[in-house]
Amino acid sequence: MTIEGPNHVKPEYRIPLTEVLWQLADDDLVIAFRASEWLGLAPHIEADVAFASIAQDEMGHATMYFELLEALGEGSRDDLAHLRPSAERRNAVLLEIPNGSGSYLHEPHFDWAFTVCRHYLYDVFEALRLEALTQSSYLPLRQVAQKAIREEVYHLAHQELWLRQLAEHSKLTRARLVDGLSQAMSWAGDLTWAAPWQAAFEEFSLVPGYRALQQRWRDAIDRKFREWGLPLLKAEMPLNGRDGRHTRHLDDVLSTLSEVYRLDPTAKW
Amino acid sequence: MADDDQRLAEFQARIDRGEKVEAEDWMPDDYRRQLIRLIAMHGISEIMGTLPEKEWVPKAPTLYRKLAIMAKVQDEEGHGQLLIRVAEDLLEPLGQNREDLFEDLFAGRLKFHNVFHMPAPTWADAGIIGWLVDGAAIVTQSMLLSGSYAPYGRALTRIVEEEGFHIHHGESICVSLAEGTPAQRAMLQDALERWWPALMTFFGPREGTHLSTHQQQNLRWRIRTKTNEELRQRFLTKFVGRIRSLGLIIPDPILRFDETTRQWHYREPDWDEFRRIIHNHGPMSQERLYLRQLTYDEGRWVREVLSKNARRSA
Amino acid sequence: MKEDKLGFDAYEVFAQTDSMRPHEHQFSLLAPNPEMALTLAKENFLRRSNITSIWVVRRDHIVKSQPADRAQFARLDKSYRMKQSYSGLADTWRKYKTMPLPPIKDSASANVASEDCADDD
């Protein structure tokens, strides 16, 4: 089945459709924020420039999803990105966890190992999810996925190379990597978790094979972790962001992202 | 000794013929030193210059502005990369590389540009930086583009091309604010007032009637082709009309263009303050140096992974 | 393979036509060593050009992306970082040149406003 666009959306289809889009938009917005915090601060100049492109790509993807929501009459893309409270956000909690202690403005004690691990876990999932979305019943989403997935190839290659490099370089760097990976896995559960109510994602062919993504993600990362000699840790879920439950870090993220926009959301900026 | 004089004369003749110098060519020690001084300062300023603007990257008001300013700050980091590579090729015969440049920065031996010691407390500051600070930079860089050292010229060609986007991005922010609500307009005016003194000192002090030996030498070697004052005049000609056309008030009551002398008259900037600032006593100097050094030091273990002579253990 | 069949190394040739331009790839040739490659390159590929510099690199010293890596080079629309996307600004400046915005009244520097505007050109 194919739903051509906003005008063909029936009420029972609309609810799961917007849920999918919130998840996609919020995931990319929040990871883009975390990645952008490194801008100008990454350990190596060339690596800084490369990672900054990944942050931009994610922000660009978020923008495309917010545009789809805008087209569905949910509100303007900038209102949606900036004004929704954290309880309405659907991003995985893993993506809102800070890069380390401090903030990008003050005492940024950031952890490159955690950053690349977290981004890797996300990229593997994002690639699988986008692949499924290229078969989505909602045509505008299918088209966006077909575009976004093209940039995912580089993201994944970039993160894999960093993980491998850190894993293979020395005992010390592997220890740091394992530490970053443990931190990431201690929050990673909700990234791939499929709620019972998300059965509609499959029922309406919005995200074909949604519930199988979790296992496919697990298989994909385990295969690589074995290759790199990394431990196969359990993905814990202290909180479920897909249900709108978040750490206070998300509030910090949102207040930063919306600081200027909130001065006057009706103004032209 | 006579040989040295001969070489020097030949080098000067090459420059006078308009030939370009490459990294591996013979060059006078002093020419190398002057280039390193200039290019290292330029490169490290780009790197330090990411800091005031990166504050506004996530805070940029709309998704579109967020994307644009991310790209802009990324470009600045990229300009730092280009320039530092050019400097590193000059430093190589001296057994130095970028690590030494960062050490010099932290030790206060390598200065960074006065504008990057200043605070950027509002979104309008991001606009003014993009429009006028980059606008000033492009005036200097266009002049340096025709300099005698080819690798610097090639880097600047790439940089100037990207600065075109930066200025448009900055103009676009400033125009939106100028056309916006009274609060937005006030925010822009406020930022202009904050940045004007730094913009007026951007090009350095006016040359006296006699140029210093260094300046004469740099002009003779075509390391630079215009004086500080010529650049400042060019900047004012390019921007004052547009700034005023937006309804902004430039905080200099005597600023005017004299039709007979074809020169801008302006209130003399506070050069003592300028010197304090570039000696790392500006409002944000210490904070930004601290931020740079903190992340640099904590990132060392990652750079060791990338280094060819890092210690390895099984 | 014939026993006396000869082998050569392939060298890739790059040349620069102006000091301000990058070196551009020209073509490849066979040579026994870098010196010979450099000597042969000029007359093989640059017979009609004025050049400032030639580089030769033994082909197996070049690390290349693989055809499969092409997917990594995909880039979506980045119009936000293109100068051309801001082309509307030209009209804006033309408009303000003839019709400037009124001075900003409620700024902290209102006291210099009248004086400054008086000598506006």
XYZ file of C-alpha atoms in Angstrom:
704
model
C 0.000 0.000 0.000
C 1.102 3.559 -0.664
C -0.200 6.732 0.937
C 0.704 9.455 -1.497
C 0.839 12.409 0.869
C -0.768 14.403 3.699
C -4.140 14.657 1.942
C -4.537 10.887 1.848
C -3.871 10.324 5.537
C -6.795 8.823 7.488
C -7.100 9.361 11.266
C -6.125 5.777 12.252
C -3.019 6.039 10.054
C -2.129 9.502 11.194
C -1.389 8.584 14.816
C 1.290 5.944 14.135
C 2.637 8.017 11.243
C 3.268 11.054 13.411
C 4.720 8.802 16.128
C 7.255 7.445 13.656
C 8.113 10.932 12.503
C 8.541 12.265 16.059
C 10.914 9.439 16.786
C 12.943 10.084 13.642
C 13.028 13.875 13.984
C 13.801 13.883 17.699
C 16.536 11.252 17.399
C 18.374 13.215 14.730
C 17.894 16.593 16.395
C 19.321 15.430 19.705
C 22.262 13.470 18.285
C 23.047 16.431 16.015
C 23.180 18.644 19.082
C 25.535 16.289 20.912
C 27.788 15.936 17.889
C 27.836 19.699 17.316
C 29.067 20.276 20.867
C 32.423 18.910 19.676
C 32.705 21.483 16.926
C 36.002 23.314 17.385
C 36.919 21.126 20.364
C 37.651 17.700 18.866
C 41.087 16.190 19.556
C 42.506 16.560 16.036
C 41.775 19.373 13.589
C 41.066 17.128 10.601
C 38.834 14.880 12.723
C 36.963 17.932 13.969
C 36.071 18.975 10.425
C 34.958 15.475 9.441
C 32.792 14.919 12.522
C 31.214 18.355 12.028
C 29.840 17.161 8.697
C 28.192 14.224 10.418
C 26.576 16.575 12.938
C 25.260 18.680 10.065
C 23.940 15.690 8.170
C 21.977 14.580 11.239
C 20.586 18.088 11.685
C 19.658 18.098 8.002
C 17.816 14.787 8.422
C 15.959 16.124 11.466
C 14.911 19.118 9.381
C 13.470 16.872 6.670
C 11.381 14.946 9.211
C 10.114 18.129 10.869
C 9.120 19.322 7.401
C 7.071 16.153 6.912
C 5.315 16.876 10.219
C 4.728 20.455 9.172
C 3.157 19.225 5.941
C 0.823 17.091 8.053
C -0.374 20.225 9.847
C 1.368 19.510 13.159
C 2.798 23.027 13.315
C 5.769 24.888 11.874
C 9.026 22.959 11.752
C 10.753 25.441 14.023
C 7.965 25.395 16.606
C 8.114 21.600 16.584
C 11.884 21.495 16.922
C 12.129 24.158 19.616
C 8.969 24.436 21.690
C 7.824 20.908 22.551
C 8.545 19.988 26.193
C 10.753 17.012 26.984
C 7.807 14.783 27.932
C 6.660 15.035 24.300
C 10.047 14.131 22.888
C 10.455 10.646 21.444
C 14.227 10.468 21.026
C 16.135 7.562 22.548
C 17.633 8.497 25.928
C 21.020 7.241 24.722
C 21.228 10.236 22.393
C 20.665 12.875 25.068
C 23.377 11.648 27.450
C 26.141 14.294 27.598
C 29.491 13.742 25.869
C 31.133 13.857 29.274
C 30.974 16.186 32.241
C 30.523 19.920 31.834
C 28.920 21.515 28.808
C 30.217 22.790 25.510
C 30.379 26.274 27.009
C 31.833 25.495 30.379
C 34.414 22.922 31.460
C 33.816 20.462 28.628
C 35.481 17.286 29.850
C 34.282 15.350 26.834
C 34.938 11.714 26.094
C 35.768 10.939 22.472
C 35.487 7.169 23.064
C 31.966 7.439 24.464
C 31.014 9.817 21.662
C 32.060 7.530 18.829
C 30.579 4.452 20.574
C 27.240 6.137 21.101
C 27.199 7.455 17.553
C 28.151 4.045 16.211
C 25.319 2.323 18.090
C 22.978 4.941 16.680
C 24.307 4.754 13.127
C 23.906 0.995 12.958
C 20.307 1.357 14.063
C 19.664 4.359 11.843
C 20.951 2.554 8.776
C 18.669 -0.434 9.471
C 15.702 1.786 10.216
C 16.236 3.857 7.077
C 16.556 0.733 4.995
C 13.152 -0.370 6.321
C 11.745 3.105 5.691
C 12.707 2.968 2.030
C 9.774 0.500 1.827
C 7.442 2.635 3.948
C 3.789 2.957 2.947
C 4.002 6.737 3.393
C 5.486 7.971 0.139
C 6.980 11.280 1.375
C 8.754 9.386 4.166
C 9.978 6.742 1.740
C 11.469 9.496 -0.397
C 13.210 11.173 2.537
C 14.591 7.814 3.688
C 15.970 7.111 0.236
C 17.903 10.365 0.473
C 19.007 10.161 4.106
C 20.291 6.593 3.821
C 22.884 7.721 1.297
C 24.681 9.834 3.902
C 24.488 7.052 6.464
C 27.111 5.013 4.590
C 29.812 7.521 5.428
C 28.675 7.949 9.031
C 28.889 4.243 9.627
C 32.263 3.907 7.901
C 33.619 6.836 9.931
C 32.459 5.445 13.272
C 33.595 1.891 12.486
C 37.068 3.107 11.628
C 37.368 5.057 14.866
C 36.176 2.125 16.946
C 38.568 -0.236 15.233
C 41.454 2.207 15.547
C 40.854 2.747 19.272
C 40.326 -0.982 19.866
C 43.529 -1.996 18.112
C 45.933 0.759 19.069
C 46.938 -0.127 22.620
C 45.709 -1.617 25.870
C 45.113 1.851 27.181
C 42.979 3.013 24.294
C 41.036 -0.239 24.259
C 40.322 0.230 27.953
C 39.048 3.721 27.259
C 36.947 2.420 24.406
C 35.437 -0.354 26.520
C 34.657 2.214 29.193
C 32.896 4.441 26.645
C 31.058 1.468 25.232
C 29.876 0.364 28.700
C 28.503 3.816 29.352
C 26.717 3.858 26.023
C 25.280 0.359 26.471
C 24.026 1.286 29.938
C 21.520 3.612 28.191
C 21.098 1.962 24.798
C 18.013 -0.147 25.504
C 15.320 2.233 24.301
C 17.078 2.936 21.008
C 15.797 -0.271 19.456
C 12.981 -1.136 21.828
C 9.603 -1.740 20.165
C 6.586 -0.964 22.356
C 3.402 -2.999 22.006
C 1.627 0.075 20.675
C 4.244 0.321 17.972
C 2.739 -2.779 16.363
C 0.891 -0.241 14.208
C 4.215 0.746 12.645
C 4.203 -2.653 10.976
C 0.475 -3.080 10.607
C 0.332 0.016 8.389
C 3.679 -0.789 6.784
C 5.041 2.503 8.071
C 8.300 0.864 9.158
C 8.229 -2.641 7.664
C 9.859 -5.149 10.014
C 10.065 -2.640 12.874
C 10.057 -5.214 15.665
C 12.798 -7.242 14.047
C 15.122 -4.235 13.981
C 16.177 -4.799 17.579
C 17.557 -8.261 16.847
C 19.116 -7.187 13.569
C 20.862 -4.313 15.365
C 22.113 -6.691 18.052
C 23.450 -9.131 15.470
C 25.160 -6.354 13.537
C 26.974 -4.847 16.512
C 27.871 -8.237 18.030
C 29.490 -9.334 14.789
C 31.697 -6.224 14.767
C 32.443 -6.319 18.488
C 33.672 -9.895 18.166
C 35.884 -8.844 15.277
C 37.372 -5.975 17.320
C 37.638 -7.995 20.539
C 35.103 -5.892 22.412
C 32.717 -7.247 25.067
C 29.125 -8.041 24.111
C 27.304 -5.993 26.739
C 23.608 -5.927 27.446
C 21.724 -2.839 26.282
C 20.158 -1.513 29.496
C 17.037 0.619 29.585
C 16.878 2.716 32.771
C 14.436 5.047 30.995
C 12.408 4.767 27.838
C 12.630 7.865 25.684
C 10.160 6.426 23.184
C 7.569 6.827 25.976
C 8.626 10.409 26.638
C 10.672 9.559 29.723
C 13.943 11.407 29.736
C 16.864 12.457 31.876
C 17.166 16.064 32.993
C 19.915 16.367 30.371
C 17.254 16.608 27.696
C 15.815 19.686 29.404
C 19.262 21.272 29.241
C 19.546 20.377 25.562
C 16.139 21.820 24.767
C 16.672 25.045 26.644
C 19.938 25.582 24.780
C 18.439 24.727 21.390
C 15.498 27.074 21.917
C 17.169 29.904 23.850
C 17.020 32.399 20.989
C 13.891 31.107 19.282
C 11.916 31.464 22.515
C 12.761 35.157 22.742
C 10.088 35.581 20.088
C 8.784 32.520 18.234
C 6.631 34.758 16.018
C 9.563 36.887 14.843
C 11.412 36.298 11.612
C 14.962 35.247 12.432
C 79.129 36.245 2.733
C 79.219 37.468 -0.824
C 77.404 34.249 -1.747
C 74.634 35.073 0.699
C 74.263 38.562 -0.713
C 74.129 37.076 -4.170
C 71.396 34.598 -3.176
C 69.434 37.306 -1.458
C 69.647 39.518 -4.525
C 68.518 36.649 -6.750
C 65.630 35.915 -4.416
C 64.591 39.564 -4.481
C 64.828 39.548 -8.261
C 62.488 36.539 -8.419
C 59.971 38.372 -6.245
C 60.306 41.531 -8.333
C 59.592 39.521 -11.484
C 56.336 38.422 -9.821
C 57.480 34.824 -9.400
C 56.003 32.750 -6.614
C 57.965 30.942 -3.944
C 57.307 27.300 -3.022
C 57.996 25.563 0.290
C 61.018 23.656 -0.996
C 62.620 26.690 -2.691
C 65.559 28.411 -1.100
C 64.393 31.399 0.915
C 66.081 33.830 3.302
C 65.697 32.802 6.946
C 63.986 36.053 7.647
C 61.454 35.501 4.850
C 60.644 32.107 6.369
C 60.378 33.638 9.845
C 58.050 36.398 8.678
C 55.852 33.902 6.844
C 55.664 31.578 9.833
C 54.766 34.489 12.089
C 51.999 35.643 9.760
C 50.552 32.271 8.736
C 50.759 30.655 12.180
C 48.950 33.628 13.667
C 46.361 33.506 10.907
C 45.851 29.764 11.313
C 45.658 29.751 15.087
C 43.264 32.724 14.925
C 40.908 30.679 12.755
C 41.057 27.891 15.327
C 40.474 30.303 18.242
C 37.835 32.056 16.141
C 35.601 29.001 16.242
C 35.048 29.556 19.964
C 32.939 32.748 20.084
C 30.732 31.527 17.249
C 30.367 27.949 18.324
C 28.519 29.231 21.378
C 25.688 30.105 18.965
C 25.700 26.931 16.902
C 23.013 25.036 18.824
C 21.321 28.247 19.934
C 20.811 29.598 16.421
C 17.114 30.435 16.256
C 15.872 28.230 13.412
C 16.806 24.865 11.941
C 18.058 26.636 8.821
C 20.233 29.036 10.820
C 21.521 26.131 12.902
C 22.635 24.317 9.762
C 24.200 27.419 8.256
C 26.187 28.405 11.331
C 27.340 24.814 11.849
C 28.675 24.912 8.303
C 30.245 28.295 8.880
C 32.106 27.337 12.054
C 33.163 24.075 10.409
C 34.617 26.119 7.544
C 36.607 28.212 10.045
C 38.042 25.061 11.560
C 38.817 23.950 8.011
C 40.582 27.254 7.305
C 42.644 26.666 10.412
C 43.531 23.249 8.989
C 44.665 24.696 5.634
C 46.736 27.457 7.192
C 48.318 25.283 9.835
C 49.333 22.807 7.136
C 50.987 25.667 5.218
C 52.750 26.773 8.404
C 53.823 23.202 9.186
C 55.548 22.874 5.814
C 57.517 26.024 6.641
C 58.274 24.739 10.136
C 59.442 21.315 8.997
C 63.083 22.276 8.323
C 63.141 23.689 11.864
C 61.925 20.363 13.247
C 58.609 21.792 14.390
C 54.949 21.072 13.726
C 51.470 22.081 14.902
C 52.118 20.748 18.398
C 54.687 23.529 18.781
C 52.172 26.106 17.554
C 49.672 25.060 20.199
C 52.396 25.123 22.851
C 53.293 28.644 21.719
C 49.660 29.667 21.888
C 49.271 28.390 25.443
C 52.555 29.964 26.526
C 51.477 33.337 25.123
C 54.220 33.335 22.473
C 51.795 33.016 19.571
C 49.079 35.672 19.460
C 45.619 35.298 18.023
C 43.561 38.003 16.414
C 42.110 40.762 18.610
C 38.504 40.128 17.543
C 38.542 36.622 18.986
C 39.278 37.917 22.481
C 35.880 39.628 22.553
C 32.626 38.338 24.038
C 29.666 37.379 21.829
C 26.770 37.545 24.275
C 23.801 37.613 21.849
C 22.639 36.051 18.601
C 23.198 39.409 16.920
C 26.900 39.077 17.741
C 26.943 35.942 15.605
C 25.462 38.019 12.799
C 27.964 40.855 13.186
C 30.859 38.395 13.316
C 29.707 36.725 10.102
C 29.089 39.957 8.275
C 31.702 42.423 9.510
C 34.466 40.378 11.102
C 34.517 38.046 8.117
C 34.076 41.115 5.941
C 37.216 42.619 7.454
C 39.027 39.302 7.103
C 38.199 39.113 3.420
C 39.704 42.582 2.894
C 42.987 41.401 4.404
C 42.921 38.013 2.730
C 42.210 39.387 -0.730
C 45.340 41.476 -0.335
C 47.396 38.504 0.874
C 46.137 36.433 -2.039
C 48.566 38.169 -4.362
C 51.508 37.625 -2.027
C 54.722 35.937 -3.113
C 54.350 32.676 -1.185
C 52.353 30.331 -3.411
C 51.196 27.724 -0.837
C 49.656 30.505 1.265
C 48.050 31.959 -1.853
C 46.524 28.598 -2.765
C 45.131 28.160 0.752
C 43.725 31.678 0.672
C 42.023 31.025 -2.654
C 40.010 28.262 -1.020
C 39.403 30.361 2.083
C 38.212 33.484 0.266
C 35.810 31.368 -1.771
C 34.190 30.069 1.433
C 34.246 33.446 3.141
C 31.833 34.570 0.434
C 29.231 32.275 1.986
C 30.175 33.449 5.503
C 29.529 37.085 4.688
C 26.200 36.265 3.066
C 25.244 34.194 6.085
C 26.164 37.088 8.394
C 24.406 39.679 6.223
C 21.324 37.517 6.128
C 21.185 37.314 9.944
C 21.747 41.071 10.293
C 19.147 41.984 7.672
C 16.552 39.763 9.370
C 17.247 41.425 12.703
C 17.246 44.919 11.187
C 13.893 44.248 9.523
C 12.528 42.580 12.657
C 10.899 43.632 15.908
C 12.187 46.603 17.933
C 13.845 44.123 20.290
C 15.643 42.433 17.402
C 16.774 45.784 16.019
C 18.019 46.870 19.425
C 19.918 43.604 19.789
C 21.660 44.255 16.474
C 22.531 47.863 17.317
C 23.894 46.726 20.624
C 26.121 44.132 18.961
C 27.418 46.650 16.425
C 28.419 48.992 19.246
C 30.180 46.173 21.013
C 32.123 45.126 17.911
C 32.950 48.477 16.327
C 36.119 49.220 18.342
C 37.445 45.716 17.630
C 36.672 46.144 13.920
C 38.498 49.466 13.792
C 41.604 47.917 15.355
C 41.299 44.737 13.260
C 43.876 45.878 10.695
C 46.432 47.069 13.228
C 47.749 50.559 13.965
C 48.084 53.180 11.279
C 51.604 53.317 9.914
C 53.540 56.442 10.764
C 55.170 58.518 8.055
C 57.996 55.987 8.033
C 57.283 52.288 7.833
C 59.168 50.037 10.217
C 61.985 47.939 8.749
C 59.804 44.831 9.119
C 56.940 46.386 7.236
C 59.239 47.622 4.488
C 60.798 44.201 4.217
C 57.395 42.474 4.051
C 56.253 44.845 1.339
C 59.491 44.344 -0.585
C 59.124 40.577 -0.378
C 55.473 40.897 -1.276
C 54.458 38.991 1.839
C 51.876 41.744 2.011
C 51.045 44.358 -0.568
C 49.067 46.976 1.353
C 49.467 48.857 4.613
C 47.180 48.516 7.629
C 45.654 51.884 6.973
C 44.932 51.110 3.314
C 43.055 48.007 4.429
C 41.047 49.891 7.056
C 40.073 52.514 4.478
C 38.991 49.767 2.097
C 36.889 48.139 4.829
C 35.137 51.399 5.662
C 34.405 52.086 2.013
C 32.939 48.643 1.599
C 30.758 48.534 4.701
C 29.833 51.901 6.220
C 27.140 52.682 3.643
C 25.472 49.313 4.051
C 25.636 49.411 7.838
C 23.927 52.789 7.863
C 21.387 51.763 5.232
C 20.098 49.193 7.731
C 19.296 52.037 10.120
C 22.230 51.132 12.347
C 24.181 53.846 14.083
C 27.943 53.464 13.998
C 29.297 54.503 17.404
C 31.767 57.039 16.032
C 30.379 60.578 15.845
C 33.183 61.864 13.656
C 33.187 59.061 11.092
C 32.904 60.564 7.609
C 34.339 60.289 4.132
C 36.323 63.295 2.962
C 35.642 63.729 -0.746
C 38.720 65.858 -1.334
C 41.290 63.586 0.301
C 39.271 60.430 -0.592
C 39.927 59.240 2.952
C 37.744 58.208 5.852
C 38.093 60.198 9.037
C 37.381 58.300 12.188
C 37.878 58.534 15.899
C 41.299 57.147 16.747
C 40.833 53.717 18.364
C 42.329 52.987 21.752
C 45.574 51.330 20.725
C 46.699 50.703 24.285
C 43.565 48.676 24.806
C 44.273 46.867 21.516
C 47.745 45.905 22.752
C 46.374 44.723 26.079
C 43.856 42.566 24.223
C 46.298 40.860 21.863
C 48.594 40.167 24.805
C 45.816 37.958 26.149
C 44.341 40.536 28.513
C 41.091 40.948 26.586
C 37.692 40.261 28.117
C 37.581 36.610 26.980
C 41.277 35.869 26.387
C 41.903 33.710 29.405
C 38.597 31.887 29.262
C 39.042 30.933 25.608
C 42.661 29.918 26.079
C 41.592 27.795 29.018
C 38.852 26.149 26.953
C 41.274 25.491 24.101
C 43.975 24.082 26.345
C 41.607 21.946 28.390
C 40.187 20.185 25.347
C 43.590 20.031 23.689
C 45.185 18.352 26.687
C 42.311 15.952 27.244
C 42.349 15.026 23.562
C 46.001 14.090 23.593
C 45.361 10.380 24.029
C 43.294 10.426 20.834
C 46.020 12.267 18.933
C 48.463 9.613 20.136
C 46.320 7.029 18.388
C 46.708 9.043 15.186
C 50.391 9.801 15.623
C 52.982 7.793 13.714
C 55.372 7.733 16.642
C 52.942 6.960 19.422
C 53.863 4.450 22.075
C 52.107 1.166 21.490
C 51.417 -1.731 23.769
C 49.860 -5.033 22.883
C 53.921 -15.361 -20.348
C 57.064 -15.272 -22.405
C 60.161 -15.713 -20.319
C 61.785 -12.532 -21.608
C 58.677 -10.351 -21.248
C 59.628 -7.051 -19.645
C 57.828 -5.323 -16.775
C 57.691 -1.621 -15.850
C 56.239 0.424 -13.059
C 53.312 2.694 -13.787
C 53.650 6.307 -12.682
C 50.790 8.779 -12.373
C 51.619 12.273 -13.624
C 50.332 15.535 -12.148
C 51.092 19.021 -13.401
C 50.431 22.599 -12.426
C 49.903 25.310 -15.036
C 50.053 28.279 -12.649
C 51.497 28.674 -9.155
C 48.114 29.590 -7.767
C 46.443 26.466 -9.148
C 46.442 22.923 -7.746
C 48.325 20.123 -9.491
C 46.021 18.247 -11.824
C 46.211 14.668 -12.878
C 47.361 14.299 -16.509
C 47.797 10.618 -17.272
C 50.078 7.684 -16.517
C 53.228 6.327 -18.116
C 55.626 3.423 -17.750
C 59.121 4.056 -16.467
C 61.844 2.213 -14.586
C 62.237 4.826 -11.817
C 60.919 8.230 -10.656
C 63.686 10.219 -12.332
C 62.926 8.717 -15.712
C 59.187 9.148 -15.146
C 59.688 12.836 -14.449
C 61.821 13.286 -17.544
C 59.372 11.504 -19.815
C 56.237 13.122 -18.382
C 56.682 16.610 -19.772
C 56.887 15.687 -23.464
C 54.284 12.973 -23.187
C 51.478 14.998 -21.698
C 52.415 18.668 -21.652
C 53.700 19.337 -25.126
C 51.384 22.301 -25.594
C 51.242 23.721 -22.050
C 53.286 26.163 -20.065
C 53.737 24.546 -16.741
C 55.156 25.522 -13.379
C 55.565 22.063 -11.836
C 55.252 18.310 -12.421
C 54.724 15.535 -9.889
C 55.069 11.851 -10.564
C 53.888 9.212 -8.112
C 54.369 5.500 -8.451
C 50.876 4.142 -8.855
C 51.154 1.567 -6.076
C 52.007 4.391 -3.671
C 48.576 5.899 -4.182
C 45.810 4.796 -1.857
C 42.533 4.961 -3.728
C 38.925 4.755 -2.713
C 37.266 1.635 -4.052
C 34.267 1.656 -6.379
C 32.211 0.382 -3.420
C 33.164 3.526 -1.471
C 31.288 5.701 -3.926
C 28.178 5.359 -1.812
C 30.065 7.185 0.958
C 30.439 10.265 -1.206
C 26.706 10.888 -1.409
C 25.793 14.345 -0.235
C 22.297 15.711 0.117
C 21.299 19.275 -0.568
C 23.546 21.659 1.403
C 22.037 24.852 0.042
C 22.348 26.501 3.454
C 26.106 26.611 2.946
C 26.067 27.796 -0.661
C 26.605 31.445 -1.492
C 23.995 31.180 -4.234
C 21.217 30.479 -1.724
C 21.605 33.988 -0.373
C 21.293 35.692 -3.745
C 18.183 37.575 -2.593
C 20.505 39.768 -0.518
C 21.588 41.658 -3.630
C 18.033 42.967 -4.049
C 17.861 43.793 -0.350
C 20.972 45.964 -0.563
C 19.724 47.700 -3.704
C 16.482 48.474 -1.878
C 18.240 49.887 1.184
C 20.635 51.918 -0.886
C 17.733 53.983 -2.168
C 15.449 53.557 0.855
C 17.396 53.078 4.083
C 15.646 51.807 7.210
C 14.966 54.546 9.780
C 17.624 54.823 12.497
C 17.205 52.617 15.522
C 15.697 54.755 18.255
C 15.596 52.614 21.341
C 19.271 51.802 21.519
C 21.602 52.716 24.317
C 23.471 55.021 21.974
C 20.466 57.160 21.041
C 22.422 60.151 22.292
C 24.826 60.003 19.361
C 22.122 59.297 16.835
C 21.340 62.785 15.616
C 24.958 63.829 15.436
C 25.924 60.723 13.516
C 23.098 60.965 11.027
C 23.893 64.589 10.331
C 27.120 63.695 8.568
C 25.811 60.589 6.868
C 26.943 60.551 3.281
